[in-house]
Coordinates of C-alpha atoms in Angstrom, one line a residue:
M1 CA 0.0 0.0 0.0
A2 CA 1.4 3.4 -1.1
I3 CA 2.0 5.9 1.7
N4 CA 0.7 9.4 1.2
P5 CA 3.6 11.8 0.6
T6 CA 1.9 14.3 3.0
V7 CA 2.1 11.7 5.8
I8 CA 5.8 11.1 5.0
S9 CA 6.4 14.9 5.2
V10 CA 4.6 15.2 8.5
L11 CA 6.5 12.2 10.0
L12 CA 9.9 13.7 8.8
C13 CA 9.0 17.1 10.3
M14 CA 8.2 15.4 13.6
F15 CA 11.5 13.4 13.5
Y16 CA 13.5 16.5 12.7
S17 CA 11.8 18.5 15.4
C18 CA 12.4 15.9 18.1
L19 CA 16.0 15.4 17.0
S20 CA 16.5 19.2 17.0
I21 CA 15.1 19.5 20.6
V22 CA 17.1 16.6 22.0
I23 CA 20.4 17.8 20.3
S24 CA 19.8 21.4 21.4
C25 CA 18.8 20.7 25.0
G26 CA 21.7 18.2 25.6
N27 CA 24.4 20.4 24.3
I28 CA 23.0 23.5 26.0
L29 CA 23.4 21.6 29.2
V30 CA 27.0 20.9 28.4
I31 CA 27.8 24.5 27.4
T32 CA 26.0 26.0 30.4
S33 CA 27.7 23.6 32.8
I34 CA 31.2 24.4 31.6
F35 CA 30.4 28.2 31.5
Y36 CA 28.9 28.3 34.9
F37 CA 30.8 25.9 37.2
K38 CA 34.3 26.9 38.1
Q39 CA 35.4 23.3 38.6
L40 CA 34.8 22.7 34.9
H41 CA 37.0 25.6 33.8
T42 CA 39.9 23.4 32.4
P43 CA 41.6 23.4 28.9
T44 CA 40.1 20.0 28.1
N45 CA 36.6 21.1 29.0
Y46 CA 37.0 24.3 26.9
L47 CA 37.6 22.0 23.9
I48 CA 34.5 20.0 24.9
L49 CA 32.5 23.2 25.1
S50 CA 33.5 24.2 21.6
L51 CA 32.7 20.7 20.3
A52 CA 29.2 21.1 22.0
V53 CA 28.7 24.4 20.2
A54 CA 29.3 22.6 16.9
D55 CA 26.8 19.9 17.9
L56 CA 24.3 22.6 19.0
F57 CA 24.5 24.2 15.6
V58 CA 23.5 20.9 14.1
G59 CA 20.3 21.0 16.2
I60 CA 19.4 24.6 15.6
L61 CA 20.5 25.0 11.9
I62 CA 20.7 21.6 10.1
C63 CA 17.5 20.1 11.5
P64 CA 15.3 23.2 10.6
F65 CA 16.9 23.4 7.1
S66 CA 16.2 19.7 6.6
M67 CA 12.6 20.2 7.8
S68 CA 12.1 22.9 5.2
L69 CA 13.3 20.6 2.5
T70 CA 11.0 17.7 3.2
E71 CA 8.5 18.7 0.5
A72 CA 9.1 16.9 -2.8
S73 CA 7.8 19.8 -5.0
C74 CA 10.1 22.4 -6.4
W75 CA 9.9 25.9 -4.9
Y76 CA 11.7 29.1 -5.1
D77 CA 15.4 29.1 -4.1
E78 CA 15.3 25.4 -3.0
R79 CA 18.7 24.8 -4.6
I80 CA 20.2 27.7 -2.5
L81 CA 18.8 26.1 0.6
C82 CA 20.4 22.8 -0.4
K83 CA 23.7 24.5 -0.8
I84 CA 23.5 26.2 2.5
R85 CA 22.5 23.0 4.4
G86 CA 25.3 21.1 2.6
S87 CA 27.9 23.7 3.5
F88 CA 26.8 23.8 7.1
D89 CA 26.7 20.0 7.2
L90 CA 30.3 19.6 6.0
A91 CA 31.6 22.6 8.0
L92 CA 30.1 21.2 11.3
S93 CA 31.3 17.6 10.7
N94 CA 34.8 18.9 9.9
S95 CA 34.6 21.1 13.0
S96 CA 33.7 18.1 15.2
I97 CA 36.6 15.9 13.9
L98 CA 39.1 18.8 14.2
H99 CA 38.0 19.4 17.8
L100 CA 38.4 15.7 18.4
C101 CA 41.9 15.9 17.0
C102 CA 42.7 18.7 19.4
I103 CA 41.3 16.7 22.3
S104 CA 43.4 13.7 21.4
V105 CA 46.5 16.0 21.5
D106 CA 45.4 17.3 24.9
R107 CA 45.1 13.7 26.1
Y108 CA 48.5 12.8 24.7
Y109 CA 50.2 15.5 26.8
A110 CA 48.1 14.7 29.9
V111 CA 49.0 11.0 29.8
C112 CA 52.3 10.7 27.9
Q113 CA 54.0 13.9 29.0
P114 CA 52.3 15.0 32.2
L115 CA 55.2 17.2 33.3
R116 CA 54.9 19.3 30.1
Y117 CA 51.1 19.3 30.1
S118 CA 50.5 22.7 31.9
A119 CA 53.2 24.4 29.7
K120 CA 51.9 23.0 26.4
I121 CA 48.2 22.9 27.0
N122 CA 47.0 26.1 28.5
N123 CA 44.1 28.5 27.8
N124 CA 46.1 30.3 25.1
A125 CA 47.0 27.0 23.3
V126 CA 43.4 25.8 23.5
A127 CA 42.1 29.2 22.2
I128 CA 44.4 28.8 19.2
M129 CA 43.2 25.2 18.6
I130 CA 39.6 26.3 18.7
L131 CA 40.2 29.2 16.4
V132 CA 42.0 27.0 13.8
S133 CA 39.3 24.3 14.0
W134 CA 36.5 26.7 13.4
S135 CA 38.4 28.7 10.7
L136 CA 39.3 25.7 8.6
S137 CA 35.7 24.3 9.0
V138 CA 34.1 27.6 7.9
L139 CA 36.5 27.8 5.0
I140 CA 35.5 24.3 3.8
G141 CA 31.9 25.2 4.2
I142 CA 32.2 28.4 2.1
C143 CA 34.2 26.5 -0.6
V144 CA 31.5 23.8 -0.8
M145 CA 28.7 26.4 -1.1
I146 CA 30.6 28.3 -3.8
I147 CA 31.3 25.2 -5.9
G148 CA 27.7 24.1 -5.5
F149 CA 26.0 20.7 -5.9
Q150 CA 25.9 18.3 -8.8
N151 CA 22.2 18.8 -9.4
D152 CA 21.7 22.1 -11.1
K153 CA 18.0 21.8 -11.5
C154 CA 15.2 21.1 -9.1
T155 CA 14.9 17.4 -8.2
E156 CA 12.8 15.4 -5.9
S157 CA 15.4 15.5 -3.1
C158 CA 18.1 17.7 -1.8
S159 CA 21.1 15.7 -3.0
F160 CA 24.3 15.6 -0.9
D161 CA 26.6 14.9 -3.8
V162 CA 29.3 17.5 -4.0
Q163 CA 31.1 18.3 -7.3
I164 CA 34.5 18.2 -5.5
A165 CA 36.4 14.9 -6.1
P166 CA 34.8 12.9 -3.3
T167 CA 37.7 10.6 -2.6
F168 CA 40.2 13.5 -2.2
G169 CA 37.7 15.4 -0.1
C170 CA 37.0 12.5 2.2
I171 CA 40.7 11.7 2.7
L172 CA 41.4 15.3 3.6
S173 CA 38.5 16.0 5.8
F174 CA 37.8 12.6 7.4
Y175 CA 40.2 9.7 6.9
F176 CA 43.5 11.6 7.5
P177 CA 42.4 13.2 10.8
A178 CA 40.7 10.0 11.9
G179 CA 43.9 8.1 11.3
V180 CA 45.9 10.7 13.2
M181 CA 43.5 10.4 16.2
L182 CA 43.7 6.6 16.2
C183 CA 47.5 6.7 16.2
I184 CA 47.6 9.1 19.1
Y185 CA 45.1 7.1 21.2
L186 CA 47.0 3.9 20.5
K187 CA 50.1 5.6 21.8
I188 CA 48.2 6.9 24.8
L189 CA 46.9 3.4 25.5
Q190 CA 50.4 2.0 25.4
V191 CA 51.7 4.6 27.8
A192 CA 48.7 4.3 30.1
Q193 CA 49.2 0.6 30.4
S194 CA 52.9 1.1 31.2
Q195 CA 52.0 3.6 33.9
A196 CA 49.4 1.2 35.4
H197 CA 52.1 -1.5 35.7
I198 CA 54.4 1.0 37.4
I199 CA 51.7 2.1 39.8
Q200 CA 50.8 -1.5 40.8
K201 CA 54.5 -2.0 41.7
T202 CA 54.6 1.1 43.8
T203 CA 53.9 0.5 47.5
C204 CA 55.0 3.9 49.0
P205 CA 52.2 5.5 50.9
G206 CA 53.1 9.0 49.6
T207 CA 52.1 8.0 46.1
K208 CA 48.4 8.1 46.8
T209 CA 47.9 11.5 45.2
A210 CA 49.8 10.5 42.1
I211 CA 47.8 7.3 41.8
T212 CA 44.6 9.3 42.1
L213 CA 45.7 11.8 39.4
S214 CA 46.8 9.0 37.1
K215 CA 43.4 7.2 37.5
T216 CA 41.6 10.5 36.8
E217 CA 43.6 11.2 33.6
T218 CA 43.1 7.6 32.5
K219 CA 39.3 7.8 33.0
A220 CA 39.2 11.1 31.1
T221 CA 41.2 9.6 28.3
K222 CA 38.9 6.5 28.1
T223 CA 35.8 8.7 28.1
L224 CA 37.1 11.0 25.3
A225 CA 38.3 7.9 23.4
I226 CA 34.7 6.7 23.5
V227 CA 33.4 10.0 22.3
M228 CA 35.9 9.7 19.3
G229 CA 34.8 6.1 18.8
V230 CA 31.1 7.0 18.7
F231 CA 31.9 9.8 16.2
L232 CA 33.7 7.3 13.9
I233 CA 30.9 4.8 14.1
C234 CA 28.3 7.5 13.2
W235 CA 30.2 9.1 10.4
T236 CA 32.3 6.4 8.8
P237 CA 29.4 4.8 6.8
F238 CA 28.6 8.2 5.3
F239 CA 32.1 9.0 4.2
L240 CA 32.6 5.4 2.9
C241 CA 29.5 5.9 0.8
L242 CA 30.8 9.2 -0.6
T243 CA 34.2 7.6 -1.3
F244 CA 32.6 4.8 -3.4
Q245 CA 30.2 7.0 -5.3
P246 CA 32.6 7.6 -8.3
V247 CA 33.4 3.8 -8.4
T248 CA 29.7 3.0 -8.6
K249 CA 29.2 5.8 -11.2
Y250 CA 27.0 7.6 -8.7
A251 CA 24.6 4.7 -8.5
I252 CA 24.1 5.0 -4.8
P253 CA 20.6 6.5 -4.2
A254 CA 20.4 10.0 -2.7
S255 CA 18.0 8.7 -0.1
A256 CA 20.7 6.2 1.1
I257 CA 23.3 9.0 1.4
E258 CA 20.8 11.2 3.2
T259 CA 20.0 8.3 5.7
L260 CA 23.7 7.8 6.4
S261 CA 24.2 11.5 6.8
W262 CA 21.5 11.5 9.5
L263 CA 23.3 8.6 11.2
G264 CA 26.3 11.0 11.3
R265 CA 24.2 13.9 12.7
S266 CA 22.9 11.6 15.5
N267 CA 26.4 11.9 17.0
S268 CA 25.6 15.4 18.0
M269 CA 22.8 14.0 20.2
I270 CA 24.9 11.2 21.7
N271 CA 27.9 13.2 23.1
P272 CA 26.1 14.8 26.0
F273 CA 24.8 11.4 27.2
V274 CA 28.3 10.0 27.0
Y275 CA 29.6 12.9 29.3
A276 CA 26.7 12.4 31.7
W277 CA 27.3 8.6 31.9
F278 CA 31.0 8.7 32.5
Y279 CA 31.7 12.0 34.2
S280 CA 30.3 12.3 37.7
W281 CA 30.9 16.1 37.7
F282 CA 28.8 16.5 34.5
R283 CA 26.1 14.4 36.0
T284 CA 26.0 16.6 39.1
A285 CA 26.1 19.8 37.0
F286 CA 23.2 18.5 34.8
R287 CA 21.2 17.6 37.9
I288 CA 21.7 21.1 39.4
L289 CA 20.6 22.7 36.1
I290 CA 17.6 20.5 35.4
S291 CA 16.3 20.7 39.0
G292 CA 16.5 24.5 39.0
K293 CA 18.8 24.6 42.1
L294 CA 20.9 27.1 40.0
Y295 CA 18.2 29.7 40.6
K296 CA 17.8 29.0 44.3
G297 CA 21.4 29.7 45.4
Y298 CA 25.0 30.5 44.4
C299 CA 26.3 27.2 43.0
R300 CA 29.2 28.4 40.9
N301 CA 31.8 27.1 43.3
S302 CA 30.0 23.8 44.1
K303 CA 32.1 20.7 44.3
L304 CA 30.9 18.5 41.5
N305 CA 31.6 14.9 42.4

């Protein structure tokens, strides 16, 4: 039995609306928590905050654009909206992976070179990382919008196929930074395991603080590695699909590419739940914000654990 196109449009609009609300609310919690609570004012958390801003833009920009493009009929400036949505999509996905690269560098110094961490990773260094990540991402988005999409005329869907050579674009914006992150985290894992063996052999009572700090850094590294893993799981199918488009002579349906792109966008919804699940201080901060205790007293210096 054929489904009424109007019903499909309504269901898609409901889906985009729900996803937009969940993405926006989750990342607003992360951003507000890091801004407000002094305990969360650390270089690593500033990178997480900037990553949450990129995820928030997915909720407040990409979802509404997609909602406006659910109609199959052709209407004025639809192609321009397709360009804008596509450029935002690629800019924000590149921003996410560049932020994750910066976070992996932060974790490398925290675990592998702890004595140099405070000198190498400070607020100024993090500000430069954030500025470079956003600048490159915006530049990529502008280039994509200028070049335009493959479909020059109105079609039944807002195609995601870009005229840039897909393989080169995917290698530059996804595979290369993903490979760099994996190498860094493998090195971190190797060093963390070595440190764990050393700590187990240490019996001096005075090493309690060092052991606690090592466990904290290891937990933070594992959590952020999970964030990176979730990102790769969500976005790899989409970029693989784009990579093999030329090989298949663009035989992969636009609907399949669009579905995989939404799997990638779902990553913006998952990250806040990962932080809440693994970080006790984020859970406490979220609880204070959701319960409204923030408005009942001065909680800025509250101990979040």
